[in-house]
PDB file of C-alpha atoms in Angstrom:
ATOM      1  CA  GLN A   1     -19.026  12.046   2.630  1.00  0.00           C
ATOM      2  CA  VAL A   2     -18.730   8.592   1.121  1.00  0.00           C
ATOM      3  CA  GLN A   3     -15.502   6.946   2.227  1.00  0.00           C
ATOM      4  CA  LEU A   4     -13.868   3.542   2.127  1.00  0.00           C
ATOM      5  CA  GLU A   5     -11.164   2.907   4.722  1.00  0.00           C
ATOM      6  CA  GLN A   6      -8.934  -0.133   4.206  1.00  0.00           C
ATOM      7  CA  SER A   7      -6.749  -1.991   6.651  1.00  0.00           C
ATOM      8  CA  GLY A   8      -3.005  -1.503   6.760  1.00  0.00           C
ATOM      9  CA  SER A   9      -0.147  -3.111   4.876  1.00  0.00           C
ATOM     10  CA  GLU A  10       0.591  -6.793   5.393  1.00  0.00           C
ATOM     11  CA  LEU A  11       3.793  -8.814   5.104  1.00  0.00           C
ATOM     12  CA  LYS A  12       3.142 -12.525   4.776  1.00  0.00           C
ATOM     13  CA  LYS A  13       5.132 -15.656   4.057  1.00  0.00           C
ATOM     14  CA  PRO A  14       4.292 -17.897   1.128  1.00  0.00           C
ATOM     15  CA  GLY A  15       1.528 -20.325   2.019  1.00  0.00           C
ATOM     16  CA  ALA A  16      -0.001 -18.054   4.646  1.00  0.00           C
ATOM     17  CA  SER A  17      -3.367 -16.299   4.464  1.00  0.00           C
ATOM     18  CA  VAL A  18      -4.334 -12.653   4.656  1.00  0.00           C
ATOM     19  CA  LYS A  19      -7.607 -10.828   5.257  1.00  0.00           C
ATOM     20  CA  VAL A  20      -8.027  -7.262   4.037  1.00  0.00           C
ATOM     21  CA  SER A  21     -10.869  -5.135   5.355  1.00  0.00           C
ATOM     22  CA  CYS A  22     -12.742  -2.247   3.762  1.00  0.00           C
ATOM     23  CA  LYS A  23     -14.968  -0.179   6.058  1.00  0.00           C
ATOM     24  CA  ALA A  24     -17.584   1.989   4.392  1.00  0.00           C
ATOM     25  CA  SER A  25     -19.074   5.193   5.746  1.00  0.00           C
ATOM     26  CA  GLY A  26     -21.309   8.001   4.540  1.00  0.00           C
ATOM     27  CA  TYR A  27     -23.893   5.843   2.755  1.00  0.00           C
ATOM     28  CA  THR A  28     -26.166   2.843   3.223  1.00  0.00           C
ATOM     29  CA  PHE A  29     -23.757  -0.090   2.951  1.00  0.00           C
ATOM     30  CA  ILE A  30     -26.193  -2.660   1.617  1.00  0.00           C
ATOM     31  CA  SER A  31     -27.395  -0.367  -1.169  1.00  0.00           C
ATOM     32  CA  HIS A  32     -24.171  -0.578  -3.178  1.00  0.00           C
ATOM     33  CA  GLY A  33     -22.097  -3.587  -4.125  1.00  0.00           C
ATOM     34  CA  MET A  34     -18.370  -3.713  -3.450  1.00  0.00           C
ATOM     35  CA  ASN A  35     -15.671  -4.454  -5.973  1.00  0.00           C
ATOM     36  CA  TRP A  36     -12.112  -5.637  -5.416  1.00  0.00           C
ATOM     37  CA  VAL A  37      -9.283  -4.608  -7.741  1.00  0.00           C
ATOM     38  CA  ARG A  38      -5.657  -5.733  -7.778  1.00  0.00           C
ATOM     39  CA  GLN A  39      -2.657  -3.695  -8.890  1.00  0.00           C
ATOM     40  CA  ALA A  40       0.663  -5.507  -9.029  1.00  0.00           C
ATOM     41  CA  PRO A  41       3.810  -3.386  -8.610  1.00  0.00           C
ATOM     42  CA  GLY A  42       4.218  -1.056 -11.576  1.00  0.00           C
ATOM     43  CA  GLN A  43       1.268  -2.630 -13.365  1.00  0.00           C
ATOM     44  CA  GLY A  44      -2.289  -1.733 -14.305  1.00  0.00           C
ATOM     45  CA  LEU A  45      -5.625  -2.416 -12.693  1.00  0.00           C
ATOM     46  CA  GLU A  46      -7.205  -5.873 -12.636  1.00  0.00           C
ATOM     47  CA  TRP A  47     -10.812  -6.463 -11.606  1.00  0.00           C
ATOM     48  CA  MET A  48     -11.074  -9.359  -9.159  1.00  0.00           C
ATOM     49  CA  GLY A  49     -14.840  -9.431  -8.775  1.00  0.00           C
ATOM     50  CA  TRP A  50     -17.536  -8.006  -6.579  1.00  0.00           C
ATOM     51  CA  ILE A  51     -19.893  -8.879  -3.760  1.00  0.00           C
ATOM     52  CA  ASN A  52     -23.559  -8.009  -3.543  1.00  0.00           C
ATOM     53  CA  THR A  53     -23.751  -6.359  -0.111  1.00  0.00           C
ATOM     54  CA  ASN A  54     -27.498  -6.952   0.094  1.00  0.00           C
ATOM     55  CA  THR A  55     -27.475 -10.693  -0.546  1.00  0.00           C
ATOM     56  CA  GLY A  56     -23.838 -11.556   0.225  1.00  0.00           C
ATOM     57  CA  ASN A  57     -23.511 -13.226  -3.169  1.00  0.00           C
ATOM     58  CA  PRO A  58     -19.952 -12.945  -4.558  1.00  0.00           C
ATOM     59  CA  THR A  59     -18.914 -12.952  -8.210  1.00  0.00           C
ATOM     60  CA  TYR A  60     -15.291 -13.786  -8.987  1.00  0.00           C
ATOM     61  CA  ALA A  61     -13.479 -12.791 -12.152  1.00  0.00           C
ATOM     62  CA  GLN A  62     -11.490 -15.327 -14.126  1.00  0.00           C
ATOM     63  CA  GLY A  63      -8.243 -16.026 -12.359  1.00  0.00           C
ATOM     64  CA  PHE A  64      -9.621 -15.197  -8.932  1.00  0.00           C
ATOM     65  CA  THR A  65     -11.449 -18.368  -8.020  1.00  0.00           C
ATOM     66  CA  GLY A  66     -10.418 -20.837  -5.358  1.00  0.00           C
ATOM     67  CA  ARG A  67      -7.962 -18.918  -3.170  1.00  0.00           C
ATOM     68  CA  PHE A  68      -9.882 -15.641  -3.055  1.00  0.00           C
ATOM     69  CA  VAL A  69     -12.950 -15.108  -0.887  1.00  0.00           C
ATOM     70  CA  PHE A  70     -15.131 -12.019  -0.545  1.00  0.00           C
ATOM     71  CA  SER A  71     -17.202 -11.646   2.608  1.00  0.00           C
ATOM     72  CA  LEU A  72     -19.160  -9.076   4.594  1.00  0.00           C
ATOM     73  CA  ASP A  73     -20.035  -7.943   8.052  1.00  0.00           C
ATOM     74  CA  THR A  74     -23.006  -5.689   7.423  1.00  0.00           C
ATOM     75  CA  SER A  75     -23.313  -4.842  11.137  1.00  0.00           C
ATOM     76  CA  VAL A  76     -20.116  -2.789  10.812  1.00  0.00           C
ATOM     77  CA  SER A  77     -20.453  -1.861   7.123  1.00  0.00           C
ATOM     78  CA  THR A  78     -17.300  -3.744   6.219  1.00  0.00           C
ATOM     79  CA  ALA A  79     -16.275  -5.894   3.282  1.00  0.00           C
ATOM     80  CA  TYR A  80     -13.412  -8.354   3.405  1.00  0.00           C
ATOM     81  CA  LEU A  81     -11.031  -9.960   0.948  1.00  0.00           C
ATOM     82  CA  GLN A  82      -9.309 -13.128   2.112  1.00  0.00           C
ATOM     83  CA  ILE A  83      -6.496 -14.712   0.138  1.00  0.00           C
ATOM     84  CA  SER A  84      -5.224 -18.132   1.128  1.00  0.00           C
ATOM     85  CA  SER A  85      -2.111 -20.104   0.151  1.00  0.00           C
ATOM     86  CA  LEU A  86      -0.327 -16.876  -0.676  1.00  0.00           C
ATOM     87  CA  LYS A  87       2.253 -16.832  -3.461  1.00  0.00           C
ATOM     88  CA  ALA A  88       4.909 -14.294  -4.343  1.00  0.00           C
ATOM     89  CA  GLU A  89       2.840 -13.233  -7.345  1.00  0.00           C
ATOM     90  CA  ASP A  90       0.025 -12.146  -5.008  1.00  0.00           C
ATOM     91  CA  THR A  91       2.221  -9.221  -3.982  1.00  0.00           C
ATOM     92  CA  ALA A  92       0.140  -6.212  -4.950  1.00  0.00           C
ATOM     93  CA  VAL A  93      -1.984  -3.329  -3.769  1.00  0.00           C
ATOM     94  CA  TYR A  94      -5.573  -4.432  -3.287  1.00  0.00           C
ATOM     95  CA  TYR A  95      -8.338  -1.862  -3.585  1.00  0.00           C
ATOM     96  CA  CYS A  96     -11.989  -1.992  -2.664  1.00  0.00           C
ATOM     97  CA  ALA A  97     -14.240   0.238  -4.748  1.00  0.00           C
ATOM     98  CA  ARG A  98     -17.952   0.879  -4.456  1.00  0.00           C
ATOM     99  CA  ARG A  99     -20.312  -0.150  -7.208  1.00  0.00           C
ATOM    100  CA  VAL A 100     -22.184   3.062  -7.901  1.00  0.00           C
ATOM    101  CA  VAL A 101     -25.335   1.777  -9.572  1.00  0.00           C
ATOM    102  CA  THR A 102     -27.025  -1.601  -9.125  1.00  0.00           C
ATOM    103  CA  ALA A 103     -27.318  -2.378 -12.819  1.00  0.00           C
ATOM    104  CA  LEU A 104     -24.019  -0.883 -13.997  1.00  0.00           C
ATOM    105  CA  ASN A 105     -20.587  -1.349 -12.531  1.00  0.00           C
ATOM    106  CA  TRP A 106     -18.376   1.667 -12.485  1.00  0.00           C
ATOM    107  CA  PHE A 107     -16.347   2.340  -9.363  1.00  0.00           C
ATOM    108  CA  ASP A 108     -16.606   5.307  -7.016  1.00  0.00           C
ATOM    109  CA  PRO A 109     -15.084   5.883  -4.581  1.00  0.00           C
ATOM    110  CA  TRP A 110     -12.055   3.697  -4.032  1.00  0.00           C
ATOM    111  CA  GLY A 111     -10.394   2.773  -0.791  1.00  0.00           C
ATOM    112  CA  GLN A 112      -6.831   3.941  -0.271  1.00  0.00           C
ATOM    113  CA  GLY A 113      -5.460   0.494  -1.035  1.00  0.00           C
ATOM    114  CA  THR A 114      -3.788  -2.204   1.025  1.00  0.00           C
ATOM    115  CA  LEU A 115      -0.304  -3.401   0.118  1.00  0.00           C
ATOM    116  CA  VAL A 116       0.121  -7.131   0.574  1.00  0.00           C
ATOM    117  CA  THR A 117       3.705  -8.314   0.299  1.00  0.00           C
ATOM    118  CA  VAL A 118       4.414 -12.032   0.088  1.00  0.00           C
ATOM    119  CA  SER A 119       8.018 -12.889   0.832  1.00  0.00           C
ATOM    120  CA  SER A 120       9.952 -15.521   2.713  1.00  0.00           C
TER     121      SER A 120
ATOM    122  CA  GLU B   1     -13.446 -11.218 -22.208  1.00  0.00           C
ATOM    123  CA  ILE B   2     -13.595  -7.664 -23.511  1.00  0.00           C
ATOM    124  CA  VAL B   3     -10.130  -6.192 -24.151  1.00  0.00           C
ATOM    125  CA  LEU B   4      -9.409  -2.458 -23.932  1.00  0.00           C
ATOM    126  CA  THR B   5      -6.419  -0.972 -25.717  1.00  0.00           C
ATOM    127  CA  GLN B   6      -5.286   2.496 -24.731  1.00  0.00           C
ATOM    128  CA  SER B   7      -3.069   4.721 -26.816  1.00  0.00           C
ATOM    129  CA  PRO B   8      -0.587   6.187 -26.668  1.00  0.00           C
ATOM    130  CA  GLY B   9       1.224   4.446 -23.840  1.00  0.00           C
ATOM    131  CA  THR B  10       2.868   7.703 -22.843  1.00  0.00           C
ATOM    132  CA  LEU B  11       1.953  11.266 -23.761  1.00  0.00           C
ATOM    133  CA  SER B  12       4.609  13.948 -23.198  1.00  0.00           C
ATOM    134  CA  LEU B  13       3.076  17.394 -23.056  1.00  0.00           C
ATOM    135  CA  SER B  14       3.576  20.785 -21.443  1.00  0.00           C
ATOM    136  CA  PRO B  15       1.176  22.513 -19.040  1.00  0.00           C
ATOM    137  CA  GLY B  16      -1.467  24.389 -20.983  1.00  0.00           C
ATOM    138  CA  GLU B  17      -1.441  21.945 -23.893  1.00  0.00           C
ATOM    139  CA  ARG B  18      -4.330  19.742 -24.953  1.00  0.00           C
ATOM    140  CA  ALA B  19      -4.225  16.015 -24.203  1.00  0.00           C
ATOM    141  CA  THR B  20      -6.135  13.455 -26.234  1.00  0.00           C
ATOM    142  CA  LEU B  21      -6.253   9.882 -24.923  1.00  0.00           C
ATOM    143  CA  SER B  22      -7.757   6.987 -26.825  1.00  0.00           C
ATOM    144  CA  CYS B  23      -9.421   3.788 -25.628  1.00  0.00           C
ATOM    145  CA  ARG B  24     -10.419   1.121 -28.139  1.00  0.00           C
ATOM    146  CA  VAL B  25     -12.652  -1.759 -27.020  1.00  0.00           C
ATOM    147  CA  SER B  26     -12.662  -5.216 -28.620  1.00  0.00           C
ATOM    148  CA  GLN B  27     -16.468  -5.318 -28.872  1.00  0.00           C
ATOM    149  CA  SER B  28     -19.215  -2.774 -28.523  1.00  0.00           C
ATOM    150  CA  VAL B  29     -20.009  -1.615 -24.995  1.00  0.00           C
ATOM    151  CA  SER B  30     -22.471   1.101 -26.020  1.00  0.00           C
ATOM    152  CA  SER B  31     -21.623   4.011 -23.695  1.00  0.00           C
ATOM    153  CA  TYR B  32     -20.687   1.833 -20.746  1.00  0.00           C
ATOM    154  CA  LEU B  33     -17.206   3.261 -20.329  1.00  0.00           C
ATOM    155  CA  ALA B  34     -15.525   5.050 -17.437  1.00  0.00           C
ATOM    156  CA  TRP B  35     -12.222   6.881 -17.066  1.00  0.00           C
ATOM    157  CA  TYR B  36     -10.035   7.049 -13.965  1.00  0.00           C
ATOM    158  CA  GLN B  37      -7.005   9.091 -12.985  1.00  0.00           C
ATOM    159  CA  GLN B  38      -4.273   7.640 -10.803  1.00  0.00           C
ATOM    160  CA  LYS B  39      -1.395   9.587  -9.309  1.00  0.00           C
ATOM    161  CA  PRO B  40       1.682   7.878  -7.814  1.00  0.00           C
ATOM    162  CA  GLY B  41       0.933   6.293  -4.453  1.00  0.00           C
ATOM    163  CA  GLN B  42      -2.766   7.084  -4.675  1.00  0.00           C
ATOM    164  CA  ALA B  43      -5.922   5.172  -5.443  1.00  0.00           C
ATOM    165  CA  PRO B  44      -7.621   5.708  -8.784  1.00  0.00           C
ATOM    166  CA  ARG B  45     -10.227   8.469  -8.950  1.00  0.00           C
ATOM    167  CA  LEU B  46     -13.336   8.393 -11.122  1.00  0.00           C
ATOM    168  CA  LEU B  47     -13.304  11.084 -13.816  1.00  0.00           C
ATOM    169  CA  MET B  48     -16.013  10.099 -16.286  1.00  0.00           C
ATOM    170  CA  TYR B  49     -18.793   7.532 -16.566  1.00  0.00           C
ATOM    171  CA  GLY B  50     -21.236   6.759 -19.317  1.00  0.00           C
ATOM    172  CA  ALA B  51     -18.427   7.818 -21.692  1.00  0.00           C
ATOM    173  CA  SER B  52     -19.191  11.530 -21.406  1.00  0.00           C
ATOM    174  CA  ASN B  53     -20.518  12.299 -17.911  1.00  0.00           C
ATOM    175  CA  ARG B  54     -18.137  14.027 -15.536  1.00  0.00           C
ATOM    176  CA  ALA B  55     -18.039  12.671 -12.000  1.00  0.00           C
ATOM    177  CA  THR B  56     -18.769  14.977  -9.103  1.00  0.00           C
ATOM    178  CA  GLY B  57     -16.093  17.609  -8.620  1.00  0.00           C
ATOM    179  CA  ILE B  58     -14.250  16.945 -11.882  1.00  0.00           C
ATOM    180  CA  PRO B  59     -13.315  20.194 -13.645  1.00  0.00           C
ATOM    181  CA  ASP B  60     -14.806  20.939 -17.039  1.00  0.00           C
ATOM    182  CA  ARG B  61     -11.417  20.843 -18.773  1.00  0.00           C
ATOM    183  CA  PHE B  62     -11.976  17.069 -18.746  1.00  0.00           C
ATOM    184  CA  SER B  63     -14.339  15.738 -21.379  1.00  0.00           C
ATOM    185  CA  GLY B  64     -15.161  12.313 -22.741  1.00  0.00           C
ATOM    186  CA  SER B  65     -16.649  11.153 -26.000  1.00  0.00           C
ATOM    187  CA  GLY B  66     -17.354   8.066 -28.038  1.00  0.00           C
ATOM    188  CA  SER B  67     -19.605   5.044 -28.096  1.00  0.00           C
ATOM    189  CA  GLY B  68     -19.456   1.474 -29.257  1.00  0.00           C
ATOM    190  CA  THR B  69     -15.769   0.608 -29.537  1.00  0.00           C
ATOM    191  CA  ASP B  70     -13.906   3.933 -29.761  1.00  0.00           C
ATOM    192  CA  PHE B  71     -13.637   6.402 -26.917  1.00  0.00           C
ATOM    193  CA  THR B  72     -11.632   9.530 -26.176  1.00  0.00           C
ATOM    194  CA  LEU B  73     -10.721  11.436 -23.042  1.00  0.00           C
ATOM    195  CA  THR B  74      -9.690  15.022 -23.674  1.00  0.00           C
ATOM    196  CA  ILE B  75      -8.025  17.397 -21.259  1.00  0.00           C
ATOM    197  CA  SER B  76      -8.410  20.813 -22.861  1.00  0.00           C
ATOM    198  CA  ARG B  77      -5.563  22.608 -21.043  1.00  0.00           C
ATOM    199  CA  LEU B  78      -3.243  20.585 -18.875  1.00  0.00           C
ATOM    200  CA  GLU B  79      -2.775  21.782 -15.329  1.00  0.00           C
ATOM    201  CA  PRO B  80       0.230  20.622 -13.261  1.00  0.00           C
ATOM    202  CA  GLU B  81      -2.022  18.315 -11.218  1.00  0.00           C
ATOM    203  CA  ASP B  82      -3.235  16.506 -14.360  1.00  0.00           C
ATOM    204  CA  PHE B  83       0.048  14.694 -14.959  1.00  0.00           C
ATOM    205  CA  ALA B  84      -0.860  11.148 -13.993  1.00  0.00           C
ATOM    206  CA  VAL B  85      -1.859   7.758 -15.401  1.00  0.00           C
ATOM    207  CA  TYR B  86      -5.322   7.423 -16.934  1.00  0.00           C
ATOM    208  CA  TYR B  87      -7.272   4.187 -17.242  1.00  0.00           C
ATOM    209  CA  CYS B  88     -10.418   3.405 -19.174  1.00  0.00           C
ATOM    210  CA  GLN B  89     -12.802   0.720 -17.895  1.00  0.00           C
ATOM    211  CA  GLN B  90     -15.750  -0.911 -19.615  1.00  0.00           C
ATOM    212  CA  TYR B  91     -18.779  -2.134 -17.726  1.00  0.00           C
ATOM    213  CA  GLY B  92     -20.858  -3.451 -20.590  1.00  0.00           C
ATOM    214  CA  SER B  93     -20.083  -6.918 -19.301  1.00  0.00           C
ATOM    215  CA  SER B  94     -17.693  -8.186 -16.623  1.00  0.00           C
ATOM    216  CA  PRO B  95     -15.585  -5.083 -15.942  1.00  0.00           C
ATOM    217  CA  SER B  96     -12.146  -4.773 -17.486  1.00  0.00           C
ATOM    218  CA  PHE B  97      -9.530  -2.031 -17.688  1.00  0.00           C
ATOM    219  CA  GLY B  98      -7.188  -0.708 -20.316  1.00  0.00           C
ATOM    220  CA  GLN B  99      -3.470  -0.841 -19.631  1.00  0.00           C
ATOM    221  CA  GLY B 100      -3.251   2.896 -18.963  1.00  0.00           C
ATOM    222  CA  THR B 101      -1.857   6.038 -20.588  1.00  0.00           C
ATOM    223  CA  LYS B 102       0.764   8.011 -18.706  1.00  0.00           C
ATOM    224  CA  VAL B 103       0.590  11.768 -19.216  1.00  0.00           C
ATOM    225  CA  GLU B 104       3.995  13.155 -18.355  1.00  0.00           C
ATOM    226  CA  ILE B 105       5.538  16.597 -18.318  1.00  0.00           C
ATOM    227  CA  LYS B 106       7.553  17.343 -21.429  1.00  0.00           C
TER     228      LYS B 106
END
């Protein structure tokens, strides 16, 4: 079945970087784009953007430019989210979620989430 | 940016009752609306897409309706496992989510 498996929780100091991985299985990786979604503690869902897994072209939502980078390793069907210059307000659960249809962007399935905690 | 407003913020109901959740969108998105369910400590799960299409494996007590700017998710008879937070999401343009409706046990 289609599954997205994310890397484990991270504890980082302010100013550090983190790289979250999302390994896909059960489908052809390059046939579906990959979204990234942030959920701060006790808050709702915030779309960060997506990456075209066929071309590698990323699209970043407003507020997620500069310190956030989406990347791929298609040889291992894995998408990555890297966040640099971490701040306390980056503390959140980060989800990857598959783009179901090329032309339309609803999300299914989702990875289990990766908690990134930024604290000195 | 398209803004989604969900109401009510919290819905207190008993098992077996009907739940009606609303999602209002700041500009028309045709039928490009999805609903997700999220339980504590879990990732969101797709319930509906295209406003009224149930995702694979979703029971038929869940139904969605609406188009344009006003959408509704209905749970005909609440089961214990349905108590959760529900989010709507538009994909008519850059995706955005509503703030969520919590369905809690009364």
